[in-house]
Amino acid sequence: MRVTQSMLSNNSLRHIQNSFRSMGKLEEQLTTGKKVNRPSDDPVVAMKGMRYRSQVVEVEQFQRNLSEVYNWMDNADAALNEVNSVMQRVRELTVQASNDSYEEKQRQSIASELKQLRVHLESIANTKVNNKYIFNGSDTSGKPVDLAKVDETVDLGTIEAGNAGNYSLFTEAGEQLLWNEFKGTYIGKEGTEVNVPVTGDYIAKEIGAVAVNSNNVDIEVSKGVQLNVNIKPQNVFSLDFFSDLKDLIDKMESPESSGEDLNKFLGTLDGHIDKIISERAELGARYNRVEMVESRLMSQEIIAKQTMSENEDIDAEKVIIDLTSQETLHRAALAVGAKIIQPSLIDFLR
C-alpha cells in the first residue's frame, strides 16, 4: 500500500490530538482530585461512588440527629435535676414546719415559699427546647401543665356526655382513665342523668391541666434504630404531684393543723422524689446508649469516607508522574510530526 504525505499528516495530527486528550484527562484529575469526573470515565467506579457517597451522607445525617437527641436529653436531665432540688427544699420546709414550736404566722410564711416553689415547678414542666415542649409526650406544641386548671374543681355530675372530650378523667391517685372506664354519674346527651355503679373516687379536669400524652418522641440514630428522647411526664408532672403540693400548702395555712398533720406529708413527698430519681436514672441509661451510638457512628464515618476515597480519589504522586511522562511524549510527538511533514517551498529557498 502506498503511503502518501496526507496519510502521514493525518496520522500525526490524530496522535497529537490523542496526546492532548490524555494530557487533558490527567490535568483534570489533578485539578479535581478525582479519578472519575463523569460516568463515561469509568461506569463501575462511578456507580460504586454513588453508593459510597450515599452511605457517607446517611452517617452524617445520623450524626446531626444525635445533636438533636443530646439537646433533648441534656435539657430534660437539667430540668429533672432542678425538680429534684426544688422537692428537696419542699421536704426541708415541711420538716421545719412540722415542729409544733412554729407559730401560725411562721407556717404561713413557709406556705408562701411553697406556693412560689409550686409555680416554679410548673415553669419547669413547661420547659421548651427549640420552641417544643419536652414534657408532653409527642404533643410538643401543647402546654403540659396549667396550674389554674389543676386547681379548678370540676363537678362530674355536670359534665354532659357530648362534652366529655373536653375533660380528662383521673382516679383519686392521679392515674388517668378513659371515659369508658368511668363508673359514676354524668349528664347524658339530652340532659338526663346517666347512672353507672360507682367503684371508686374520680376527678375530672379540663383538658390541658396536666400532660396526658404518653407517646414517645423517637429519633432515628442509626439504620433502623430509634431512641426515645423524652421522659414520661405522668411519672413526674402528674395531677397527683401538683395536687399533693396544693394539699400541703392548704394544710400548712390552716390554723388547726398540727405538726403531726404536716409530718404525714413527708412520705408522700418522698414517693414523688423517688419517681423523679427513677425517671432520671432511666434517662441516664438511655444517655449512655446514645454515647455508644455516637462512637459507632464516628467509626462508620471514618470507614465510609476511607472507602469512598479509595474508590474515587487519585494518587496525586502517580498522576503528577504520569502527566510529566505524557508531556515528554507529547513534545516528542510534536518533534517527530514536524520532521515527517513535507517541507514547504520556503524551506527550499533558504
Short mmCIF file of C-alpha atoms in Angstrom, two decimals:
data_model
loop_
_atom_site.label_atom_id
_atom_site.label_comp_id
_atom_site.label_asym_id
_atom_site.label_seq_id
_atom_site.Cartn_x
_atom_site.Cartn_y
_atom_site.Cartn_z
CA MET A 1 0.00 0.00 0.00
CA ARG A 2 1.29 3.41 -0.96
CA VAL A 3 1.75 5.76 1.98
CA THR A 4 1.02 9.32 0.98
CA GLN A 5 2.01 12.57 2.57
CA SER A 6 -1.59 13.26 3.58
CA MET A 7 -1.77 9.92 5.39
CA LEU A 8 1.36 10.79 7.34
CA SER A 9 -0.06 14.22 8.20
CA ASN A 10 -3.45 12.85 9.28
CA ASN A 11 -1.89 10.13 11.45
CA SER A 12 0.44 12.65 13.02
CA LEU A 13 -2.43 15.02 13.81
CA ARG A 14 -4.52 12.15 15.26
CA HIS A 15 -1.70 11.02 17.54
CA ILE A 16 -1.07 14.59 18.68
CA GLN A 17 -4.78 15.04 19.44
CA ASN A 18 -4.83 11.79 21.43
CA SER A 19 -1.79 13.01 23.32
CA PHE A 20 -3.54 16.30 24.06
CA ARG A 21 -6.61 14.34 25.24
CA SER A 22 -4.53 12.20 27.58
CA MET A 23 -2.80 15.27 28.99
CA GLY A 24 -6.16 16.98 29.44
CA LYS A 25 -7.59 13.99 31.35
CA LEU A 26 -4.58 13.82 33.65
CA GLU A 27 -4.70 17.56 34.23
CA GLU A 28 -8.43 17.33 35.06
CA GLN A 29 -7.76 14.54 37.55
CA LEU A 30 -5.01 16.56 39.18
CA THR A 31 -7.21 19.64 39.39
CA THR A 32 -10.32 17.89 40.81
CA GLY A 33 -8.51 15.22 42.82
CA LYS A 34 -10.95 12.59 41.43
CA LYS A 35 -10.32 9.59 39.20
CA VAL A 36 -13.76 9.91 37.66
CA ASN A 37 -15.34 13.25 36.77
CA ARG A 38 -18.14 11.87 34.60
CA PRO A 39 -19.77 8.44 34.40
CA SER A 40 -18.24 7.78 30.99
CA ASP A 41 -14.73 7.88 32.50
CA ASP A 42 -15.38 4.63 34.41
CA PRO A 43 -19.01 3.48 34.83
CA VAL A 44 -18.16 0.89 37.51
CA VAL A 45 -16.22 3.35 39.69
CA ALA A 46 -18.94 5.96 39.19
CA MET A 47 -21.68 3.53 40.27
CA LYS A 48 -19.76 2.45 43.38
CA GLY A 49 -19.00 6.10 44.16
CA MET A 50 -22.71 6.94 44.23
CA ARG A 51 -23.34 4.15 46.78
CA TYR A 52 -20.39 5.12 48.95
CA ARG A 53 -21.38 8.78 48.87
CA SER A 54 -24.95 7.91 49.91
CA GLN A 55 -23.53 5.95 52.84
CA VAL A 56 -21.43 8.92 53.96
CA VAL A 57 -24.39 11.31 53.67
CA GLU A 58 -26.54 8.88 55.69
CA VAL A 59 -23.99 8.68 58.51
CA GLU A 60 -23.62 12.46 58.57
CA GLN A 61 -27.43 12.82 58.87
CA PHE A 62 -27.49 10.38 61.79
CA GLN A 63 -24.80 12.47 63.47
CA ARG A 64 -26.97 15.57 63.07
CA ASN A 65 -29.84 13.58 64.58
CA LEU A 66 -27.61 12.80 67.54
CA SER A 67 -27.18 16.52 68.17
CA GLU A 68 -30.97 16.78 68.48
CA VAL A 69 -31.01 13.75 70.81
CA TYR A 70 -28.37 15.33 73.06
CA ASN A 71 -30.30 18.60 73.06
CA TRP A 72 -33.50 16.90 74.27
CA MET A 73 -31.80 14.69 76.85
CA ASP A 74 -29.48 17.35 78.27
CA ASN A 75 -32.38 19.74 78.78
CA ALA A 76 -34.58 17.02 80.27
CA ASP A 77 -31.84 15.94 82.67
CA ALA A 78 -31.16 19.53 83.74
CA ALA A 79 -34.89 20.06 84.33
CA LEU A 80 -35.23 16.88 86.40
CA ASN A 81 -32.21 17.91 88.44
CA GLU A 82 -33.89 21.23 89.15
CA VAL A 83 -37.16 19.49 90.06
CA ASN A 84 -35.28 17.25 92.49
CA SER A 85 -33.62 20.27 94.11
CA VAL A 86 -36.99 22.01 94.48
CA MET A 87 -38.58 18.94 96.03
CA GLN A 88 -35.70 18.60 98.48
CA ARG A 89 -36.36 22.20 99.50
CA VAL A 90 -40.09 21.45 99.85
CA ARG A 91 -39.26 18.50 102.10
CA GLU A 92 -36.88 20.58 104.16
CA LEU A 93 -39.55 23.25 104.70
CA THR A 94 -42.12 20.60 105.59
CA VAL A 95 -39.83 19.11 108.23
CA GLN A 96 -39.28 22.61 109.56
CA ALA A 97 -42.98 23.42 109.74
CA SER A 98 -43.86 20.07 111.35
CA ASN A 99 -42.20 21.31 114.52
CA ASP A 100 -45.04 22.29 116.87
CA SER A 101 -42.97 25.17 118.20
CA TYR A 102 -43.68 27.04 114.95
CA GLU A 103 -46.42 29.61 115.17
CA GLU A 104 -49.21 30.14 112.66
CA LYS A 105 -47.51 33.13 111.01
CA GLN A 106 -44.27 31.24 110.62
CA ARG A 107 -46.08 28.37 108.87
CA GLN A 108 -47.88 30.83 106.63
CA SER A 109 -44.51 32.29 105.63
CA ILE A 110 -43.33 28.79 104.75
CA ALA A 111 -46.57 28.23 102.83
CA SER A 112 -45.86 31.38 100.81
CA GLU A 113 -42.48 29.99 99.78
CA LEU A 114 -44.07 26.64 98.93
CA LYS A 115 -46.52 28.43 96.63
CA GLN A 116 -43.62 30.01 94.76
CA LEU A 117 -41.85 26.65 94.53
CA ARG A 118 -45.01 25.07 93.12
CA VAL A 119 -45.25 27.80 90.47
CA HIS A 120 -41.56 27.23 89.70
CA LEU A 121 -42.26 23.52 89.20
CA GLU A 122 -44.97 24.48 86.71
CA SER A 123 -42.46 26.54 84.74
CA ILE A 124 -40.01 23.62 84.71
CA ALA A 125 -42.75 21.28 83.48
CA ASN A 126 -43.42 23.75 80.65
CA THR A 127 -39.78 23.77 79.52
CA LYS A 128 -39.35 24.46 75.80
CA VAL A 129 -36.48 23.41 73.54
CA ASN A 130 -36.46 24.79 70.01
CA ASN A 131 -39.99 26.02 70.66
CA LYS A 132 -41.15 22.48 71.57
CA TYR A 133 -42.47 21.33 74.94
CA ILE A 134 -40.30 18.42 76.05
CA PHE A 135 -42.57 17.13 78.84
CA ASN A 136 -45.80 16.49 76.94
CA GLY A 137 -45.05 13.28 75.06
CA SER A 138 -45.39 13.56 71.30
CA ASP A 139 -47.68 16.60 71.65
CA THR A 140 -44.78 19.05 71.56
CA SER A 141 -46.99 22.03 70.76
CA GLY A 142 -49.29 21.61 73.78
CA LYS A 143 -48.57 23.10 77.19
CA PRO A 144 -48.01 20.24 79.67
CA VAL A 145 -49.19 21.91 82.90
CA ASP A 146 -51.64 24.69 83.72
CA LEU A 147 -51.98 25.21 87.49
CA ALA A 148 -55.15 27.29 87.04
CA LYS A 149 -56.87 24.23 85.53
CA VAL A 150 -55.26 21.87 88.05
CA ASP A 151 -56.70 23.88 90.96
CA GLU A 152 -60.12 24.25 89.34
CA THR A 153 -62.76 21.89 90.72
CA VAL A 154 -64.96 20.16 88.14
CA ASP A 155 -68.20 18.50 89.23
CA LEU A 156 -68.54 15.19 87.39
CA GLY A 157 -72.33 15.39 87.71
CA THR A 158 -72.43 18.50 85.49
CA ILE A 159 -70.38 17.12 82.60
CA GLU A 160 -72.54 16.33 79.59
CA ALA A 161 -71.76 13.17 77.69
CA GLY A 162 -71.27 15.13 74.50
CA ASN A 163 -68.69 17.39 76.19
CA ALA A 164 -66.77 14.64 77.96
CA GLY A 165 -63.97 15.02 75.39
CA ASN A 166 -63.17 18.46 76.86
CA TYR A 167 -62.13 16.90 80.16
CA SER A 168 -59.54 14.41 81.38
CA LEU A 169 -60.61 11.79 83.88
CA PHE A 170 -58.38 10.66 86.75
CA THR A 171 -58.58 8.36 89.73
CA GLU A 172 -58.13 9.84 93.17
CA ALA A 173 -54.48 8.73 92.99
CA GLY A 174 -53.99 10.82 89.84
CA GLU A 175 -53.98 7.97 87.31
CA GLN A 176 -55.64 8.87 84.02
CA LEU A 177 -58.66 6.88 82.88
CA LEU A 178 -60.69 6.66 79.70
CA TRP A 179 -64.31 7.73 79.88
CA ASN A 180 -65.48 4.21 79.00
CA GLU A 181 -63.75 3.05 82.20
CA PHE A 182 -65.69 5.56 84.31
CA LYS A 183 -68.06 4.25 86.99
CA GLY A 184 -70.24 7.12 88.17
CA THR A 185 -72.89 9.65 87.13
CA TYR A 186 -72.74 12.31 84.43
CA ILE A 187 -75.26 14.15 82.25
CA GLY A 188 -76.47 12.39 79.09
CA LYS A 189 -76.92 13.90 75.62
CA GLU A 190 -80.46 15.14 76.29
CA GLY A 191 -79.78 16.40 79.80
CA THR A 192 -80.79 13.18 81.52
CA GLU A 193 -78.51 11.68 84.13
CA VAL A 194 -76.53 8.60 83.14
CA ASN A 195 -76.03 6.37 86.17
CA VAL A 196 -73.19 3.87 86.37
CA PRO A 197 -72.28 1.92 89.54
CA VAL A 198 -69.53 3.78 91.41
CA THR A 199 -66.49 1.65 92.29
CA GLY A 200 -64.11 4.39 93.35
CA ASP A 201 -63.44 8.12 93.54
CA TYR A 202 -62.82 10.06 90.32
CA ILE A 203 -61.56 13.52 89.44
CA ALA A 204 -62.27 15.44 86.24
CA LYS A 205 -60.01 18.24 85.00
CA GLU A 206 -60.25 20.40 81.92
CA ILE A 207 -58.03 19.27 79.05
CA GLY A 208 -54.61 20.89 79.45
CA ALA A 209 -54.45 20.74 83.24
CA VAL A 210 -51.60 18.21 83.16
CA ALA A 211 -49.89 16.24 80.41
CA VAL A 212 -51.84 13.15 79.37
CA ASN A 213 -49.89 12.35 76.19
CA SER A 214 -47.58 9.41 76.93
CA ASN A 215 -46.33 8.74 73.38
CA ASN A 216 -42.58 8.60 72.87
CA VAL A 217 -40.59 11.10 70.84
CA ASP A 218 -38.33 8.81 68.79
CA ILE A 219 -35.35 10.00 66.76
CA GLU A 220 -33.53 7.69 64.35
CA VAL A 221 -29.84 7.50 65.26
CA SER A 222 -28.81 4.58 63.07
CA LYS A 223 -30.21 2.40 60.31
CA GLY A 224 -33.46 1.05 61.78
CA VAL A 225 -32.53 2.20 65.31
CA GLN A 226 -34.69 4.81 67.03
CA LEU A 227 -34.18 6.21 70.52
CA ASN A 228 -36.79 7.68 72.84
CA VAL A 229 -35.51 11.12 73.86
CA ASN A 230 -38.23 12.26 76.26
CA ILE A 231 -39.48 11.13 79.66
CA LYS A 232 -42.95 10.00 80.68
CA PRO A 233 -44.44 13.26 82.06
CA GLN A 234 -47.04 11.28 84.02
CA ASN A 235 -44.22 9.81 86.16
CA VAL A 236 -43.12 13.27 87.34
CA PHE A 237 -45.55 16.07 86.49
CA SER A 238 -48.76 14.24 87.28
CA LEU A 239 -52.04 15.57 88.64
CA ASP A 240 -51.24 13.79 91.90
CA PHE A 241 -47.89 15.61 92.09
CA PHE A 242 -49.34 19.13 91.92
CA SER A 243 -52.46 18.24 93.93
CA ASP A 244 -50.39 16.87 96.81
CA LEU A 245 -48.35 20.08 96.90
CA LYS A 246 -51.59 22.09 96.96
CA ASP A 247 -52.91 19.96 99.84
CA LEU A 248 -49.65 20.51 101.73
CA ILE A 249 -49.90 24.27 101.28
CA ASP A 250 -53.56 24.30 102.38
CA LYS A 251 -52.75 22.23 105.44
CA MET A 252 -49.85 24.50 106.33
CA GLU A 253 -52.05 27.61 106.05
CA SER A 254 -54.75 26.06 108.21
CA PRO A 255 -54.58 27.29 111.83
CA GLU A 256 -55.94 23.96 113.01
CA SER A 257 -53.07 21.91 111.55
CA SER A 258 -50.57 20.28 113.88
CA GLY A 259 -47.01 19.19 113.34
CA GLU A 260 -48.22 15.60 113.11
CA ASP A 261 -50.58 16.52 110.24
CA LEU A 262 -47.70 18.06 108.28
CA ASN A 263 -45.36 15.21 109.13
CA LYS A 264 -47.71 12.82 107.29
CA PHE A 265 -46.84 14.55 104.01
CA LEU A 266 -43.18 13.52 104.23
CA GLY A 267 -43.94 10.02 102.97
CA THR A 268 -45.91 11.47 100.05
CA LEU A 269 -43.07 13.83 99.16
CA ASP A 270 -40.53 11.00 99.37
CA GLY A 271 -42.68 8.99 96.96
CA HIS A 272 -42.62 11.81 94.40
CA ILE A 273 -38.87 12.30 94.88
CA ASP A 274 -38.29 8.58 94.26
CA LYS A 275 -40.25 8.80 91.00
CA ILE A 276 -38.14 11.77 89.89
CA ILE A 277 -34.90 9.91 90.68
CA SER A 278 -36.12 6.76 88.91
CA GLU A 279 -37.09 8.71 85.79
CA ARG A 280 -33.75 10.50 85.77
CA ALA A 281 -31.90 7.18 86.16
CA GLU A 282 -33.82 5.73 83.22
CA LEU A 283 -32.96 8.80 81.16
CA GLY A 284 -29.30 8.38 82.14
CA ALA A 285 -29.32 4.77 80.94
CA ARG A 286 -30.58 5.90 77.54
CA TYR A 287 -27.98 8.68 77.52
CA ASN A 288 -25.21 6.09 77.92
CA ARG A 289 -26.56 4.22 74.92
CA VAL A 290 -26.56 7.43 72.88
CA GLU A 291 -22.85 7.89 73.64
CA MET A 292 -22.15 4.34 72.41
CA VAL A 293 -24.15 5.01 69.24
CA GLU A 294 -22.15 8.20 68.69
CA SER A 295 -18.87 6.29 68.99
CA ARG A 296 -20.12 3.72 66.49
CA LEU A 297 -21.22 6.43 64.03
CA MET A 298 -17.79 8.07 64.22
CA SER A 299 -16.17 4.75 63.27
CA GLN A 300 -18.68 4.25 60.45
CA GLU A 301 -17.98 7.74 59.12
CA ILE A 302 -14.23 7.12 59.03
CA ILE A 303 -14.64 3.77 57.26
CA ALA A 304 -17.21 5.14 54.78
CA LYS A 305 -15.05 8.14 53.85
CA GLN A 306 -11.95 5.98 53.55
CA THR A 307 -13.76 3.54 51.24
CA MET A 308 -15.13 6.40 49.14
CA SER A 309 -11.67 7.98 48.92
CA GLU A 310 -10.05 4.72 47.81
CA ASN A 311 -12.70 4.33 45.13
CA GLU A 312 -12.64 7.79 43.55
CA ASP A 313 -9.69 9.87 44.82
CA ILE A 314 -6.48 9.98 42.80
CA ASP A 315 -2.95 9.12 43.88
CA ALA A 316 -1.54 12.63 43.39
CA GLU A 317 2.10 11.50 43.09
CA LYS A 318 1.25 8.92 40.43
CA VAL A 319 -0.85 11.40 38.43
CA ILE A 320 1.93 14.02 38.51
CA ILE A 321 4.46 11.47 37.24
CA ASP A 322 2.05 10.31 34.53
CA LEU A 323 1.39 13.90 33.48
CA THR A 324 5.12 14.62 33.27
CA SER A 325 5.69 11.47 31.20
CA GLN A 326 2.77 12.32 28.93
CA GLU A 327 4.12 15.82 28.45
CA THR A 328 7.51 14.40 27.41
CA LEU A 329 5.84 12.03 24.95
CA HIS A 330 3.74 14.88 23.62
CA ARG A 331 6.84 17.00 22.95
CA ALA A 332 8.45 14.04 21.18
CA ALA A 333 5.33 13.54 19.06
CA LEU A 334 5.37 17.20 18.06
CA ALA A 335 9.05 16.97 17.11
CA VAL A 336 8.53 13.83 15.01
CA GLY A 337 5.46 15.33 13.37
CA ALA A 338 7.45 18.39 12.37
CA LYS A 339 10.05 16.18 10.65
CA ILE A 340 7.70 13.95 8.68
CA ILE A 341 5.56 16.79 7.30
CA GLN A 342 6.85 17.67 3.83
CA PRO A 343 8.98 20.86 3.80
CA SER A 344 7.40 23.86 2.15
CA LEU A 345 8.77 25.90 -0.81
CA ILE A 346 10.08 28.47 1.68
CA ASP A 347 12.34 25.82 3.21
CA PHE A 348 13.87 25.09 -0.21
CA LEU A 349 14.54 28.80 -0.83
CA ARG A 350 16.59 29.20 2.35
#
